[in-house]
Short mmCIF file of C-alpha atoms in Angstrom, two decimals:
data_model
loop_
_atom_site.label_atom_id
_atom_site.label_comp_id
_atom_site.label_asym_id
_atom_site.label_seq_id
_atom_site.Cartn_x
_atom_site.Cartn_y
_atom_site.Cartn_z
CA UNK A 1 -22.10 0.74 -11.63
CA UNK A 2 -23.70 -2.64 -11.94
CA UNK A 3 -20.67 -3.62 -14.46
CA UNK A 4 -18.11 -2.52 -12.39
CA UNK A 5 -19.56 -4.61 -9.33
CA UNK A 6 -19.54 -7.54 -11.88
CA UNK A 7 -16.33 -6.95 -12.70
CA UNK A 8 -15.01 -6.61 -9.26
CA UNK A 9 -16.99 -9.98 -7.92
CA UNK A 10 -15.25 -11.24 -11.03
CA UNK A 11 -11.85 -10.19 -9.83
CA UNK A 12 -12.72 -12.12 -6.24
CA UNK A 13 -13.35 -15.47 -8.10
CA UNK A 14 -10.13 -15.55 -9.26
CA UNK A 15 -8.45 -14.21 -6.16
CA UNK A 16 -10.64 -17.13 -4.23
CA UNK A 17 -9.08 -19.69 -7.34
CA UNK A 18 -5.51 -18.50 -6.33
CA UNK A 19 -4.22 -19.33 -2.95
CA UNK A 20 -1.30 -17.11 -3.30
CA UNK A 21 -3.16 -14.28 -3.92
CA UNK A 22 -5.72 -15.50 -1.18
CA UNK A 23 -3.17 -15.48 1.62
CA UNK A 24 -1.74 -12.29 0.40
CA UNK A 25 -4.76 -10.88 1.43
CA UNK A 26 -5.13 -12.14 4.66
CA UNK A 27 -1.47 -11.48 4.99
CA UNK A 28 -3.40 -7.74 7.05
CA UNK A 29 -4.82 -9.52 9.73
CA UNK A 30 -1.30 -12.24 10.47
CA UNK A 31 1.17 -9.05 10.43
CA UNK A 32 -1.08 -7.48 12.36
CA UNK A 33 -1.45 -10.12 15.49
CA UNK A 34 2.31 -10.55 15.22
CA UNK A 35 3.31 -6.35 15.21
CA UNK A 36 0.46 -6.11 18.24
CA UNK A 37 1.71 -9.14 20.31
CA UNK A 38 4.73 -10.51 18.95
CA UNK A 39 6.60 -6.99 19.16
CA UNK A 40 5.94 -5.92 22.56
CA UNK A 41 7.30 -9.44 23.51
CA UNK A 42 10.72 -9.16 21.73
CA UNK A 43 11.18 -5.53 23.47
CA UNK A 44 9.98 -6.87 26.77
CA UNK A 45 12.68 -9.59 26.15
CA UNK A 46 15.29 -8.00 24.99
CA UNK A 47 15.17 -5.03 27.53
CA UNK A 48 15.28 -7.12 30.02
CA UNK A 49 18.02 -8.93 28.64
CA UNK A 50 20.17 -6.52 27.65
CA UNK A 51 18.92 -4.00 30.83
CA UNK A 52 17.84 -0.87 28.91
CA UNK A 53 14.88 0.97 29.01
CA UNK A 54 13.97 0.83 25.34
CA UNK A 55 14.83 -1.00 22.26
CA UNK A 56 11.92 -1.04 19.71
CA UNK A 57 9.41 1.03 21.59
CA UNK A 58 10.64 4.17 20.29
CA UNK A 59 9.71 2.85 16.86
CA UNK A 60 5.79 1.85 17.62
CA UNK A 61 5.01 4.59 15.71
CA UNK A 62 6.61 3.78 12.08
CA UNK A 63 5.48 -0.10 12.81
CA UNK A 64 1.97 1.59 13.22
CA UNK A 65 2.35 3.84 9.72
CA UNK A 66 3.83 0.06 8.37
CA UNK A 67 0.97 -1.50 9.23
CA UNK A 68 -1.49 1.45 7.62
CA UNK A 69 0.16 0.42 4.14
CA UNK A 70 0.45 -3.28 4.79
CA UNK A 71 -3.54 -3.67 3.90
CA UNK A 72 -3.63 -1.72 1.03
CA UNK A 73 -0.67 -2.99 -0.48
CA UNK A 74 -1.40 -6.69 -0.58
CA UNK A 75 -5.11 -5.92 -1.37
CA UNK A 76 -3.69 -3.80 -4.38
CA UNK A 77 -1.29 -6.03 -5.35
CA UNK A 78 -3.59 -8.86 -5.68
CA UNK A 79 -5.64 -6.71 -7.70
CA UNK A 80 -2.61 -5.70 -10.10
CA UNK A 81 -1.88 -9.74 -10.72
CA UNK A 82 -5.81 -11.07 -11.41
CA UNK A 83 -5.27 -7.51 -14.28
CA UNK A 84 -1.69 -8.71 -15.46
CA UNK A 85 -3.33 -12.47 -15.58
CA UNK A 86 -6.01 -10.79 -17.86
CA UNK A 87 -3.77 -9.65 -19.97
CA UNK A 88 -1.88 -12.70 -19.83
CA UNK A 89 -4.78 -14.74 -21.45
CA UNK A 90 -6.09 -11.38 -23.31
CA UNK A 91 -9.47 -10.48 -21.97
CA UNK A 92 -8.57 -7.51 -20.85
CA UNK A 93 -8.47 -5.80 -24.02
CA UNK A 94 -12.19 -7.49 -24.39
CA UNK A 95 -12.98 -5.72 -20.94
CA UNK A 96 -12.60 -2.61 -22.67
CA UNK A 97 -14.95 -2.11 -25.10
CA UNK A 98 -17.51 -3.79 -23.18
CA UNK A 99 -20.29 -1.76 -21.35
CA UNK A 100 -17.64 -1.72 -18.67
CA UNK A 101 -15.40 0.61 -20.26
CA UNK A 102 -12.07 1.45 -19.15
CA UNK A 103 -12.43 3.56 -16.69
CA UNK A 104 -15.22 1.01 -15.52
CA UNK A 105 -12.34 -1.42 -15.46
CA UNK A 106 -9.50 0.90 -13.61
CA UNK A 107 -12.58 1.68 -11.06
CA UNK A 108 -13.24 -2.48 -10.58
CA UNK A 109 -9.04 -3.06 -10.27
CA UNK A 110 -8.10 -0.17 -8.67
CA UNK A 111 -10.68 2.28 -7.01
CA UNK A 112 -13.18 -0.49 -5.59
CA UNK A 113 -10.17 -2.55 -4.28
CA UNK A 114 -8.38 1.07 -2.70
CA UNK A 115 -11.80 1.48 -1.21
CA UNK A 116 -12.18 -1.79 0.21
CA UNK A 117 -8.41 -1.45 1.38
CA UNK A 118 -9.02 1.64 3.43
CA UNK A 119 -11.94 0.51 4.85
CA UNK A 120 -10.05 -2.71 6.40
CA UNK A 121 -7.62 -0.67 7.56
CA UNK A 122 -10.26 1.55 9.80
CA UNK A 123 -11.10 -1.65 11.28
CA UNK A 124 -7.63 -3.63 11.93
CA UNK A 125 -5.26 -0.67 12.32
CA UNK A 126 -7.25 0.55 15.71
CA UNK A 127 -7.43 -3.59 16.46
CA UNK A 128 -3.52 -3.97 16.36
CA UNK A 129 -1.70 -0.23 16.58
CA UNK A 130 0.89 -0.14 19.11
CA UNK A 131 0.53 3.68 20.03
CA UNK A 132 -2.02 5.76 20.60
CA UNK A 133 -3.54 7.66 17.50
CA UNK A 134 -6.51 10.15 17.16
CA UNK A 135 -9.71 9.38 14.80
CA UNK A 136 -8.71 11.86 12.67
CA UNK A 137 -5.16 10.46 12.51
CA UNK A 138 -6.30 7.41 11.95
CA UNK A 139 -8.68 8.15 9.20
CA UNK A 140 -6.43 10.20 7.64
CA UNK A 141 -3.40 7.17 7.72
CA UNK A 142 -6.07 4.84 6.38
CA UNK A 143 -6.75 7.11 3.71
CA UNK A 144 -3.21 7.80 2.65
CA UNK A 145 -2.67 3.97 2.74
CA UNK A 146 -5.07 3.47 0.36
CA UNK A 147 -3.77 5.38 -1.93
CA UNK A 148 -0.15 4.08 -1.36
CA UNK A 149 -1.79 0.77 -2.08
CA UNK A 150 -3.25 1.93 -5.70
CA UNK A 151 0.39 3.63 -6.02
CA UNK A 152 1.80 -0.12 -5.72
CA UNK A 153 -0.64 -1.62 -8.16
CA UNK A 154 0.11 0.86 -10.75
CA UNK A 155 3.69 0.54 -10.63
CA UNK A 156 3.42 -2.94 -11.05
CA UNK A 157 0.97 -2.93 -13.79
CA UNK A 158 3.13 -0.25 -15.67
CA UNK A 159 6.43 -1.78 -15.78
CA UNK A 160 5.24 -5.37 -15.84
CA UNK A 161 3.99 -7.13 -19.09
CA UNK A 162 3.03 -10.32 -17.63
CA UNK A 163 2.17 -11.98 -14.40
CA UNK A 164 5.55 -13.47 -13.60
CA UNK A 165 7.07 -9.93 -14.35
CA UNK A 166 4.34 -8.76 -12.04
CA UNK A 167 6.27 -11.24 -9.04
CA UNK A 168 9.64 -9.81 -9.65
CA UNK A 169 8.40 -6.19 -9.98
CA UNK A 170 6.03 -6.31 -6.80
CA UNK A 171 9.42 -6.56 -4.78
CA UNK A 172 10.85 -3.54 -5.97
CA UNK A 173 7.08 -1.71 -5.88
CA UNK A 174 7.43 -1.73 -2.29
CA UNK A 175 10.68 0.04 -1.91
CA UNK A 176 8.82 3.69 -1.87
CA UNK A 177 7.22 2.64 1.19
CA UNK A 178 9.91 2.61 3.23
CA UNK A 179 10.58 6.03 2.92
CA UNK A 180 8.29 6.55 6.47
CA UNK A 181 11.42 5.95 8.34
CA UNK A 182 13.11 7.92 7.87
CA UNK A 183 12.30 11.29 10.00
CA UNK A 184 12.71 8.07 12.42
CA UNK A 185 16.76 7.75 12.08
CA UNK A 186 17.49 11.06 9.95
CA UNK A 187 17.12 13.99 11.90
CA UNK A 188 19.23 16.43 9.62
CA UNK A 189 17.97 18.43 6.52
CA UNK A 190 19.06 15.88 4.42
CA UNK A 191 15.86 13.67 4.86
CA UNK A 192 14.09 16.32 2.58
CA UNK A 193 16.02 14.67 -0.26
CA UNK A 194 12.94 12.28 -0.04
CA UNK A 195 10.03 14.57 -0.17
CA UNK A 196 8.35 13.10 -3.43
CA UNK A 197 7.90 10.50 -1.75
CA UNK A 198 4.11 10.35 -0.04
CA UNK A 199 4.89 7.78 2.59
CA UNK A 200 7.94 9.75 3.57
CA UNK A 201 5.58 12.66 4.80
CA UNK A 202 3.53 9.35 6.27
CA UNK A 203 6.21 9.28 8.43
CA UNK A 204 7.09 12.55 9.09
CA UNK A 205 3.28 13.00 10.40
CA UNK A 206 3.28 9.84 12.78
CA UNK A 207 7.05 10.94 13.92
CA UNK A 208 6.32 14.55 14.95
CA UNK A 209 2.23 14.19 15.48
CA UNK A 210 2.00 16.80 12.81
CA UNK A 211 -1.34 16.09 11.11
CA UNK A 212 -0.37 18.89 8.97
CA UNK A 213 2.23 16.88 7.28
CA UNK A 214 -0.65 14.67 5.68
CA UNK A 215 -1.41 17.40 3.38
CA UNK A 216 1.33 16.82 1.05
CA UNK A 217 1.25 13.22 1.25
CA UNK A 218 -2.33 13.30 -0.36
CA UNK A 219 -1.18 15.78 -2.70
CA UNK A 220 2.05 13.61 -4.16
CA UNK A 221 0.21 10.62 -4.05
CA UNK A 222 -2.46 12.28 -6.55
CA UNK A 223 1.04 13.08 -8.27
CA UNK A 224 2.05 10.05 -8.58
CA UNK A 225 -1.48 8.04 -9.61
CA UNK A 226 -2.09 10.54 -12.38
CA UNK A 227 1.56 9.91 -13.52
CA UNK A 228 1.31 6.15 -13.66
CA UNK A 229 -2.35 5.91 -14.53
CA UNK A 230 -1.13 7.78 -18.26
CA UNK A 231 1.85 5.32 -18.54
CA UNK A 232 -0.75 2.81 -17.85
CA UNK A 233 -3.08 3.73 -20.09
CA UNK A 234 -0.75 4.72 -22.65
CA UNK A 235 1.07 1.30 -22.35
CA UNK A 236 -2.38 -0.18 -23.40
CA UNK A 237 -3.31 1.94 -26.07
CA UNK A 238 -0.18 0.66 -27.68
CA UNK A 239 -0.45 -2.88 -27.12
CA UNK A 240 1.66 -3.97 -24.90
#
């Protein structure tokens, strides 16, 4: 335990030494004072200008699932580029047969930083949610954030073999999220053609208030980690 705190102080330095990564992590708390004030503006403006009831309000609810990944995603992803810098500049493969271990390592880059992510989340997504949510919805969208966000991380540390493939790939990481909106603008059967993906059932919770519909999004996104943690792992047991 004591080398995995180590570790994961160690991973802060270097976030603190990179202000990209640095304002990627307070990225959470801007997005969040623009979705909670900027938003209701622009609908308050344009309904008013264009004399309908409703423009974005209807959507408050998929901005508010959004916002439950935006945390963990940027706190993961800033994780995923301090581990493709260590293997950049190989002392990662060091990291591994010290006392940390590997799974010591995965735990400092990806568990204690999924943690840390869901944990935020309690606190800002109650602090800037546009609708009204439950505790236990809320707990339970922080949760499945969190493990969106390690989801993101892995996929970039999988494909990528360097940081500046890590940039590029951290793009297209983000694509699965985005499958939360669509119970929003799909109402046919067809929308099921997306049900591996976890956020989609995200979605499909915070669209019909079905908490019910959390249960498989836990249960692909422990699908999913297991899937990419192998590749992962098996990715460095080869050497690349």
């Amino acid at each position: 335990m004591r080398a995995v705190r180590l570790s994961f102080l160690q991973m802060l330095a270097c976030l603190g030494r990179d202000r990209m990564l640095a304002v990627a992590c307070a990225a959470p708390v801007l997005a969040g004072g623009l979705f909670r004030f900027g938003i209701p503006f622009l609908e308050a403006e344009l309904t008013e200008w264009l004399s309908v009831p409703a423009i974005i309000a209807p959507y408050y609810r998929l901005i508010d699932v959004f916002f439950g990944m935006l945390s963990p995603a940027m706190f993961c992803f800033a994780s995923a580029m301090v581990s493709l810098e260590e293997a950049d500049e190989r002392t990662a493969a060091y990291l591994f047969v010290t006392p940390l271990g590997r799974r010591g390592y995965l735990a400092a880059r990806l568990g204690v930083p999924g943690a840390a992510a869901f944990l935020v989340t309690l606190v800002l997504l109650p602090a800037f949610r546009l609708t009204a949510f439950s505790a236990a919805a809320l707990l339970l969208l922080a949760a499945a954030g969190a493990l969106q966000g390690v989801i993101v991380a892995l996929l970039i540390l999988t494909v990528s073999s360097n940081k500046l493939e890590g940039m590029a790939v951290a793009k297209l990481s983000m694509l699965p999220v985005f499958g939360a909106a669509v119970p929003f603008f799909i109402e046919e059967d067809v929308q099921y053609v997306l049900f591996w993906l976890p956020s989609y059932w995200m979605g499909r919770a915070a669209w019909g208030d079905e908490l019910l519909s959390m249960v498989p999004a836990f249960a692909l996104s422990g699908v999913w980690i297991w899937v990419l943690l192998r590749m992962y792992l098996r990715k460095k047991i080869n050497g690349s």
